[in-house]
Amino acid sequence: MARVGRAIIFPGLLLLLLVSVALATAVGPVHIPLSNIFKALLLPIPFLGPLVGEPPGWVITVVWRLRLPVAAMALFVGAGLSVSGAAMQGLFRNPLVDPFIIGISAGGAFGWVLALTLTRDLEGVPIYAVRALFSFIFSLLAVIGAYTVAKAGGRLSLNNLLLAGIAVSATLTSVTQVIIYMFSETPSQLIFSLMGSCSNSLWEEVAIVAPVVLVGTAVLMALSRDINALSFGEDDARGLGVNVERSKAAVLGLSCLVSAVSIPFCGMIGFVGLIVPHAARRLLGPDNMTLLPASALLGASFLVLCDLISRSALDITLPLGMVTGVLGGGFFLYLLAVKRRVPA
Amino acid sequence: MEPIGHSPQRWMKVTVVSLLLSMMTISVLCAGCLNDDEDGVRYKDDMGDTITLHYEPMRIVTLSPALTEIVFLLGKGDRICGRDSACNYPAEVEDILIVSTWQGPDLERLTHLEPDLVLMDRTLDQSGETYNGIKGLGIPVYRVYPRSVADILKNIEDIGNLLGAESVANKVVEGLKSRTDAVTEGVAAIEASRRPMVLHVVYYDGTSDPWTATGSTFSGDLIVMAGGSNAVSDTGGMYVQVPVERLISSDPDIILTSQSGTWPTLSRSTILSDPSWRDITAVKNGRVYDVEGDWMDRPGPRCIEGLELVNELVMNVTGGG
């Protein structure tokens, strides 16, 4: 792509994100006049807030307690999943890889359902923290399990890791289903929760996810030279002076961390980590230095918009994972069709 | 406070006041709409959480069909401003705005209604996410957690207290209690060994094993209270599929199939037309009955109708009624 074209891509992506967040704040299941939205947004600002006047109390609640934290959560989760997908596709040299394929989501779902079943009659903030922690720990345990199997020979075989990850995922998913089937009073609700959703996000939860995603993305960007080298093949990377085993472990660990942090709060939001990097690659090419931040921005906008659609398109809330699947799937097919006509 | 003059400090004062105002707004936001004064009346819900009400709730949201039924029974149905989509009784609920589905409530729609009380059932919110979400918005929320018929009677009394309908609640509960007492007295007269075995089929369409209610469900409890013994009482889980051959070997005397106007099933006709069920005592003796699912599975006041119905069917078998 021409240099001028590239120069406007990052400002364009930033603008897209800004518009997405603005839309997610302005639109929702309940119609609120724009003037009231502005009043609610300006309210905490000294001078300006009292000057424009105060909207009805429920509008303040909807804007500051419901729409904004949900948009913020979708933003960081979308960014995290996409960065993680981009890095892993580069690492595995496989366009079909996404952060969920090696067991992160199945592990997280298993941990959450297990903790929920064990603590069914308990309540309170510490219990919720324990459930979130269980979910996070089992995401990582699932990957570590697959990693250990794949590393049996001393060197990590990425193909084996893929296969082991798929086996771990399938096993854990089935065990999760058994637990839900045997012990849940409201299985449909649990299954819905696992389908992924950013709704009911709290600022406190955003405060946990955001730093992990931001720092993780920054460190992965710092490693982008290694990922670039690895995407030519391990031997070439070694020839270029990359410490292959250490880089593989670092990129894998960071990718897992950045995507696993969303699962305790948002469940399994499929497809984002798979397709957003492909779209970003179409815009900017395969250099991970630019691909990773572009994926983050594009993924953030994509999930904010998908969440908006899931909340507002129909009278009922559509599961977010369904919206990302339908929209993402269609868009992916379009990309594939275009790619065939214009070789990249 | 000094009158605002034209002194140079005036703008300082305005700044401080507006800063304070915005901080106050934020802190009011954080603390929720309800201040915890001493004058409010405190109530403890089924989960042991306290809510404080400063006045009788006039705008109520009910997040389960059973709770909607209870509020209507207490004569306060006109105060319900939002409900769950599963509410179908009494007929007046049709006109009330839906704010929640089986997925949980839409908090934005709920907030928009500005309710002064939300009633919800802990059973439908295992993870506590809904409760925390609503409570976090500063809306007073009260939870019930009924596990038995006795719990339901207590729910009616408690909600009567919340809504300022104590005397109606007492009268209603007295009436319901005399009916359950009549049932339990009759049941006490049946020897344990003579209690008929009752199977509750929630759903069966012949394409896979029947979904049954085990002893750990509300209807499982109701069956025992009505004088029956549950055919799948020793099975783990709540609503589970049980192989037909196991049902044949446990040989129930009565089979109840859930039926509902909103979700009609063909369970009964499927059982009657399936040859593998033919030798089960209940089928041989023509004791397969469609029962109103909302009486059996819904922890609301009409469970007493379900109790009396099952009791009558049990008494027919034991010859006691």
PDB file of N, CA and C in Angstrom, chain A residues 78-147:
ATOM      1  N   GLY A  78     -11.497  -6.367  23.527  1.00  0.00           N
ATOM      2  CA  GLY A  78     -11.326  -6.486  22.081  1.00  0.00           C
ATOM      3  C   GLY A  78      -9.873  -6.283  21.683  1.00  0.00           C
ATOM      4  N   ALA A  79      -9.235  -5.276  22.298  1.00  0.00           N
ATOM      5  CA  ALA A  79      -7.825  -5.017  21.999  1.00  0.00           C
ATOM      6  C   ALA A  79      -6.964  -6.201  22.415  1.00  0.00           C
ATOM      7  N   GLY A  80      -7.205  -6.712  23.632  1.00  0.00           N
ATOM      8  CA  GLY A  80      -6.393  -7.815  24.160  1.00  0.00           C
ATOM      9  C   GLY A  80      -6.508  -9.062  23.299  1.00  0.00           C
ATOM     10  N   LEU A  81      -7.742  -9.441  22.959  1.00  0.00           N
ATOM     11  CA  LEU A  81      -7.938 -10.657  22.164  1.00  0.00           C
ATOM     12  C   LEU A  81      -7.276 -10.510  20.799  1.00  0.00           C
ATOM     13  N   SER A  82      -7.368  -9.330  20.205  1.00  0.00           N
ATOM     14  CA  SER A  82      -6.835  -9.141  18.857  1.00  0.00           C
ATOM     15  C   SER A  82      -5.313  -9.128  18.840  1.00  0.00           C
ATOM     16  N   VAL A  83      -4.705  -8.426  19.793  1.00  0.00           N
ATOM     17  CA  VAL A  83      -3.243  -8.410  19.882  1.00  0.00           C
ATOM     18  C   VAL A  83      -2.723  -9.827  20.078  1.00  0.00           C
ATOM     19  N   SER A  84      -3.395 -10.525  20.995  1.00  0.00           N
ATOM     20  CA  SER A  84      -2.981 -11.885  21.292  1.00  0.00           C
ATOM     21  C   SER A  84      -3.098 -12.769  20.050  1.00  0.00           C
ATOM     22  N   GLY A  85      -4.199 -12.609  19.289  1.00  0.00           N
ATOM     23  CA  GLY A  85      -4.372 -13.387  18.062  1.00  0.00           C
ATOM     24  C   GLY A  85      -3.294 -13.068  17.045  1.00  0.00           C
ATOM     25  N   ALA A  86      -2.998 -11.773  16.876  1.00  0.00           N
ATOM     26  CA  ALA A  86      -1.989 -11.365  15.893  1.00  0.00           C
ATOM     27  C   ALA A  86      -0.632 -11.965  16.244  1.00  0.00           C
ATOM     28  N   ALA A  87      -0.259 -11.849  17.540  1.00  0.00           N
ATOM     29  CA  ALA A  87       1.054 -12.363  17.951  1.00  0.00           C
ATOM     30  C   ALA A  87       1.118 -13.874  17.764  1.00  0.00           C
ATOM     31  N   MET A  88       0.021 -14.569  18.109  1.00  0.00           N
ATOM     32  CA  MET A  88       0.064 -16.032  18.014  1.00  0.00           C
ATOM     33  C   MET A  88       0.049 -16.510  16.571  1.00  0.00           C
ATOM     34  N   GLN A  89      -0.669 -15.797  15.699  1.00  0.00           N
ATOM     35  CA  GLN A  89      -0.655 -16.184  14.283  1.00  0.00           C
ATOM     36  C   GLN A  89       0.752 -16.034  13.710  1.00  0.00           C
ATOM     37  N   GLY A  90       1.458 -14.992  14.147  1.00  0.00           N
ATOM     38  CA  GLY A  90       2.829 -14.814  13.700  1.00  0.00           C
ATOM     39  C   GLY A  90       3.728 -15.910  14.241  1.00  0.00           C
ATOM     40  N   LEU A  91       3.569 -16.180  15.532  1.00  0.00           N
ATOM     41  CA  LEU A  91       4.406 -17.175  16.198  1.00  0.00           C
ATOM     42  C   LEU A  91       4.202 -18.569  15.593  1.00  0.00           C
ATOM     43  N   PHE A  92       2.938 -18.944  15.395  1.00  0.00           N
ATOM     44  CA  PHE A  92       2.637 -20.294  14.917  1.00  0.00           C
ATOM     45  C   PHE A  92       2.766 -20.406  13.401  1.00  0.00           C
ATOM     46  N   ARG A  93       2.940 -19.280  12.740  1.00  0.00           N
ATOM     47  CA  ARG A  93       2.959 -19.239  11.272  1.00  0.00           C
ATOM     48  C   ARG A  93       1.721 -19.938  10.729  1.00  0.00           C
ATOM     49  N   ASN A  94       0.582 -19.661  11.396  1.00  0.00           N
ATOM     50  CA  ASN A  94      -0.653 -20.338  11.033  1.00  0.00           C
ATOM     51  C   ASN A  94      -1.804 -19.333  11.132  1.00  0.00           C
ATOM     52  N   PRO A  95      -2.473 -19.065  10.018  1.00  0.00           N
ATOM     53  CA  PRO A  95      -3.533 -18.045  10.036  1.00  0.00           C
ATOM     54  C   PRO A  95      -4.803 -18.502  10.740  1.00  0.00           C
ATOM     55  N   LEU A  96      -4.850 -19.776  11.148  1.00  0.00           N
ATOM     56  CA  LEU A  96      -6.072 -20.279  11.782  1.00  0.00           C
ATOM     57  C   LEU A  96      -6.008 -20.204  13.301  1.00  0.00           C
ATOM     58  N   VAL A  97      -4.886 -19.767  13.831  1.00  0.00           N
ATOM     59  CA  VAL A  97      -4.716 -19.776  15.276  1.00  0.00           C
ATOM     60  C   VAL A  97      -5.394 -18.558  15.889  1.00  0.00           C
ATOM     61  N   ASP A  98      -6.048 -18.768  17.010  1.00  0.00           N
ATOM     62  CA  ASP A  98      -6.503 -17.634  17.801  1.00  0.00           C
ATOM     63  C   ASP A  98      -6.238 -17.970  19.268  1.00  0.00           C
ATOM     64  N   PRO A  99      -6.370 -16.970  20.165  1.00  0.00           N
ATOM     65  CA  PRO A  99      -5.955 -17.232  21.542  1.00  0.00           C
ATOM     66  C   PRO A  99      -6.735 -18.378  22.202  1.00  0.00           C
ATOM     67  N   PHE A 100      -7.932 -18.693  21.677  1.00  0.00           N
ATOM     68  CA  PHE A 100      -8.752 -19.694  22.360  1.00  0.00           C
ATOM     69  C   PHE A 100      -8.389 -21.117  21.969  1.00  0.00           C
ATOM     70  N   ILE A 101      -7.625 -21.262  20.876  1.00  0.00           N
ATOM     71  CA  ILE A 101      -7.464 -22.602  20.333  1.00  0.00           C
ATOM     72  C   ILE A 101      -6.585 -23.483  21.214  1.00  0.00           C
ATOM     73  N   ILE A 102      -5.695 -22.886  21.998  1.00  0.00           N
ATOM     74  CA  ILE A 102      -4.813 -23.748  22.783  1.00  0.00           C
ATOM     75  C   ILE A 102      -5.297 -23.924  24.217  1.00  0.00           C
ATOM     76  N   GLY A 103      -6.563 -23.674  24.472  1.00  0.00           N
ATOM     77  CA  GLY A 103      -7.136 -24.083  25.755  1.00  0.00           C
ATOM     78  C   GLY A 103      -7.482 -22.970  26.724  1.00  0.00           C
ATOM     79  N   ILE A 104      -7.150 -21.721  26.373  1.00  0.00           N
ATOM     80  CA  ILE A 104      -7.399 -20.623  27.307  1.00  0.00           C
ATOM     81  C   ILE A 104      -8.876 -20.516  27.686  1.00  0.00           C
ATOM     82  N   SER A 105      -9.736 -20.516  26.672  1.00  0.00           N
ATOM     83  CA  SER A 105     -11.148 -20.273  26.955  1.00  0.00           C
ATOM     84  C   SER A 105     -11.769 -21.479  27.633  1.00  0.00           C
ATOM     85  N   ALA A 106     -11.433 -22.690  27.173  1.00  0.00           N
ATOM     86  CA  ALA A 106     -12.014 -23.883  27.787  1.00  0.00           C
ATOM     87  C   ALA A 106     -11.575 -23.975  29.243  1.00  0.00           C
ATOM     88  N   GLY A 107     -10.300 -23.656  29.512  1.00  0.00           N
ATOM     89  CA  GLY A 107      -9.806 -23.676  30.880  1.00  0.00           C
ATOM     90  C   GLY A 107     -10.510 -22.646  31.740  1.00  0.00           C
ATOM     91  N   GLY A 108     -10.674 -21.433  31.194  1.00  0.00           N
ATOM     92  CA  GLY A 108     -11.328 -20.369  31.942  1.00  0.00           C
ATOM     93  C   GLY A 108     -12.773 -20.713  32.259  1.00  0.00           C
ATOM     94  N   ALA A 109     -13.473 -21.256  31.279  1.00  0.00           N
ATOM     95  CA  ALA A 109     -14.873 -21.632  31.492  1.00  0.00           C
ATOM     96  C   ALA A 109     -14.965 -22.730  32.549  1.00  0.00           C
ATOM     97  N   PHE A 110     -14.072 -23.713  32.438  1.00  0.00           N
ATOM     98  CA  PHE A 110     -14.065 -24.804  33.408  1.00  0.00           C
ATOM     99  C   PHE A 110     -13.824 -24.269  34.817  1.00  0.00           C
ATOM    100  N   GLY A 111     -12.819 -23.413  34.974  1.00  0.00           N
ATOM    101  CA  GLY A 111     -12.504 -22.875  36.294  1.00  0.00           C
ATOM    102  C   GLY A 111     -13.661 -22.098  36.885  1.00  0.00           C
ATOM    103  N   TRP A 112     -14.323 -21.321  36.042  1.00  0.00           N
ATOM    104  CA  TRP A 112     -15.433 -20.493  36.532  1.00  0.00           C
ATOM    105  C   TRP A 112     -16.612 -21.354  36.973  1.00  0.00           C
ATOM    106  N   VAL A 113     -16.982 -22.323  36.117  1.00  0.00           N
ATOM    107  CA  VAL A 113     -18.127 -23.175  36.451  1.00  0.00           C
ATOM    108  C   VAL A 113     -17.810 -24.026  37.681  1.00  0.00           C
ATOM    109  N   LEU A 114     -16.574 -24.511  37.762  1.00  0.00           N
ATOM    110  CA  LEU A 114     -16.177 -25.317  38.916  1.00  0.00           C
ATOM    111  C   LEU A 114     -16.281 -24.494  40.201  1.00  0.00           C
ATOM    112  N   ALA A 115     -15.703 -23.288  40.180  1.00  0.00           N
ATOM    113  CA  ALA A 115     -15.735 -22.433  41.371  1.00  0.00           C
ATOM    114  C   ALA A 115     -17.166 -22.070  41.735  1.00  0.00           C
ATOM    115  N   LEU A 116     -17.974 -21.806  40.715  1.00  0.00           N
ATOM    116  CA  LEU A 116     -19.365 -21.423  40.956  1.00  0.00           C
ATOM    117  C   LEU A 116     -20.126 -22.573  41.618  1.00  0.00           C
ATOM    118  N   THR A 117     -19.853 -23.798  41.167  1.00  0.00           N
ATOM    119  CA  THR A 117     -20.549 -24.946  41.732  1.00  0.00           C
ATOM    120  C   THR A 117     -20.096 -25.201  43.168  1.00  0.00           C
ATOM    121  N   LEU A 118     -18.796 -25.057  43.403  1.00  0.00           N
ATOM    122  CA  LEU A 118     -18.275 -25.313  44.754  1.00  0.00           C
ATOM    123  C   LEU A 118     -18.744 -24.254  45.742  1.00  0.00           C
ATOM    124  N   THR A 119     -18.947 -23.019  45.265  1.00  0.00           N
ATOM    125  CA  THR A 119     -19.296 -21.933  46.187  1.00  0.00           C
ATOM    126  C   THR A 119     -20.732 -21.481  45.965  1.00  0.00           C
ATOM    127  N   ARG A 120     -21.584 -22.410  45.544  1.00  0.00           N
ATOM    128  CA  ARG A 120     -22.929 -22.039  45.109  1.00  0.00           C
ATOM    129  C   ARG A 120     -23.693 -21.244  46.169  1.00  0.00           C
ATOM    130  N   ASP A 121     -23.577 -21.644  47.425  1.00  0.00           N
ATOM    131  CA  ASP A 121     -24.385 -20.987  48.446  1.00  0.00           C
ATOM    132  C   ASP A 121     -23.627 -19.889  49.175  1.00  0.00           C
ATOM    133  N   LEU A 122     -22.451 -19.543  48.662  1.00  0.00           N
ATOM    134  CA  LEU A 122     -21.681 -18.477  49.295  1.00  0.00           C
ATOM    135  C   LEU A 122     -21.789 -17.205  48.464  1.00  0.00           C
ATOM    136  N   GLU A 123     -21.556 -16.081  49.120  1.00  0.00           N
ATOM    137  CA  GLU A 123     -21.675 -14.803  48.424  1.00  0.00           C
ATOM    138  C   GLU A 123     -20.664 -13.813  48.954  1.00  0.00           C
ATOM    139  N   GLY A 124     -20.600 -12.670  48.320  1.00  0.00           N
ATOM    140  CA  GLY A 124     -19.748 -11.592  48.809  1.00  0.00           C
ATOM    141  C   GLY A 124     -18.581 -11.356  47.886  1.00  0.00           C
ATOM    142  N   VAL A 125     -17.996 -10.188  48.001  1.00  0.00           N
ATOM    143  CA  VAL A 125     -16.925  -9.784  47.096  1.00  0.00           C
ATOM    144  C   VAL A 125     -15.768 -10.789  47.076  1.00  0.00           C
ATOM    145  N   PRO A 126     -15.287 -11.292  48.247  1.00  0.00           N
ATOM    146  CA  PRO A 126     -14.178 -12.241  48.185  1.00  0.00           C
ATOM    147  C   PRO A 126     -14.515 -13.486  47.361  1.00  0.00           C
ATOM    148  N   ILE A 127     -15.770 -13.935  47.441  1.00  0.00           N
ATOM    149  CA  ILE A 127     -16.164 -15.128  46.690  1.00  0.00           C
ATOM    150  C   ILE A 127     -16.090 -14.859  45.186  1.00  0.00           C
ATOM    151  N   TYR A 128     -16.561 -13.651  44.766  1.00  0.00           N
ATOM    152  CA  TYR A 128     -16.500 -13.323  43.342  1.00  0.00           C
ATOM    153  C   TYR A 128     -15.050 -13.254  42.881  1.00  0.00           C
ATOM    154  N   ALA A 129     -14.200 -12.702  43.750  1.00  0.00           N
ATOM    155  CA  ALA A 129     -12.783 -12.617  43.408  1.00  0.00           C
ATOM    156  C   ALA A 129     -12.206 -14.021  43.250  1.00  0.00           C
ATOM    157  N   VAL A 130     -12.606 -14.936  44.146  1.00  0.00           N
ATOM    158  CA  VAL A 130     -12.114 -16.313  44.064  1.00  0.00           C
ATOM    159  C   VAL A 130     -12.549 -16.947  42.746  1.00  0.00           C
ATOM    160  N   ARG A 131     -13.808 -16.718  42.357  1.00  0.00           N
ATOM    161  CA  ARG A 131     -14.298 -17.301  41.096  1.00  0.00           C
ATOM    162  C   ARG A 131     -13.514 -16.764  39.904  1.00  0.00           C
ATOM    163  N   ALA A 132     -13.292 -15.449  39.903  1.00  0.00           N
ATOM    164  CA  ALA A 132     -12.546 -14.840  38.798  1.00  0.00           C
ATOM    165  C   ALA A 132     -11.132 -15.411  38.751  1.00  0.00           C
ATOM    166  N   LEU A 133     -10.543 -15.559  39.940  1.00  0.00           N
ATOM    167  CA  LEU A 133      -9.180 -16.070  40.030  1.00  0.00           C
ATOM    168  C   LEU A 133      -9.118 -17.520  39.543  1.00  0.00           C
ATOM    169  N   PHE A 134     -10.088 -18.317  39.946  1.00  0.00           N
ATOM    170  CA  PHE A 134     -10.177 -19.713  39.499  1.00  0.00           C
ATOM    171  C   PHE A 134     -10.194 -19.766  37.977  1.00  0.00           C
ATOM    172  N   SER A 135     -11.047 -18.926  37.401  1.00  0.00           N
ATOM    173  CA  SER A 135     -11.198 -18.908  35.961  1.00  0.00           C
ATOM    174  C   SER A 135      -9.874 -18.567  35.292  1.00  0.00           C
ATOM    175  N   PHE A 136      -9.209 -17.528  35.820  1.00  0.00           N
ATOM    176  CA  PHE A 136      -7.944 -17.075  35.253  1.00  0.00           C
ATOM    177  C   PHE A 136      -6.878 -18.162  35.394  1.00  0.00           C
ATOM    178  N   ILE A 137      -6.796 -18.748  36.603  1.00  0.00           N
ATOM    179  CA  ILE A 137      -5.767 -19.759  36.860  1.00  0.00           C
ATOM    180  C   ILE A 137      -5.966 -20.977  35.960  1.00  0.00           C
ATOM    181  N   PHE A 138      -7.222 -21.401  35.794  1.00  0.00           N
ATOM    182  CA  PHE A 138      -7.447 -22.574  34.959  1.00  0.00           C
ATOM    183  C   PHE A 138      -7.199 -22.282  33.478  1.00  0.00           C
ATOM    184  N   SER A 139      -7.411 -21.035  33.040  1.00  0.00           N
ATOM    185  CA  SER A 139      -7.039 -20.681  31.660  1.00  0.00           C
ATOM    186  C   SER A 139      -5.567 -20.970  31.457  1.00  0.00           C
ATOM    187  N   LEU A 140      -4.770 -20.466  32.421  1.00  0.00           N
ATOM    188  CA  LEU A 140      -3.326 -20.612  32.265  1.00  0.00           C
ATOM    189  C   LEU A 140      -2.904 -22.070  32.457  1.00  0.00           C
ATOM    190  N   LEU A 141      -3.567 -22.764  33.427  1.00  0.00           N
ATOM    191  CA  LEU A 141      -3.226 -24.177  33.655  1.00  0.00           C
ATOM    192  C   LEU A 141      -3.470 -25.003  32.389  1.00  0.00           C
ATOM    193  N   ALA A 142      -4.575 -24.714  31.698  1.00  0.00           N
ATOM    194  CA  ALA A 142      -4.883 -25.466  30.479  1.00  0.00           C
ATOM    195  C   ALA A 142      -3.769 -25.293  29.459  1.00  0.00           C
ATOM    196  N   VAL A 143      -3.309 -24.032  29.299  1.00  0.00           N
ATOM    197  CA  VAL A 143      -2.235 -23.780  28.338  1.00  0.00           C
ATOM    198  C   VAL A 143      -0.937 -24.445  28.802  1.00  0.00           C
ATOM    199  N   ILE A 144      -0.658 -24.332  30.112  1.00  0.00           N
ATOM    200  CA  ILE A 144       0.570 -24.941  30.632  1.00  0.00           C
ATOM    201  C   ILE A 144       0.529 -26.452  30.421  1.00  0.00           C
ATOM    202  N   GLY A 145      -0.671 -27.043  30.615  1.00  0.00           N
ATOM    203  CA  GLY A 145      -0.828 -28.488  30.377  1.00  0.00           C
ATOM    204  C   GLY A 145      -0.489 -28.834  28.940  1.00  0.00           C
ATOM    205  N   ALA A 146      -1.093 -28.096  27.998  1.00  0.00           N
ATOM    206  CA  ALA A 146      -0.841 -28.357  26.579  1.00  0.00           C
ATOM    207  C   ALA A 146       0.634 -28.124  26.254  1.00  0.00           C
ATOM    208  N   TYR A 147       1.194 -27.063  26.842  1.00  0.00           N
ATOM    209  CA  TYR A 147       2.591 -26.693  26.612  1.00  0.00           C
ATOM    210  C   TYR A 147       3.522 -27.813  27.070  1.00  0.00           C
TER     211      TYR A 147
END
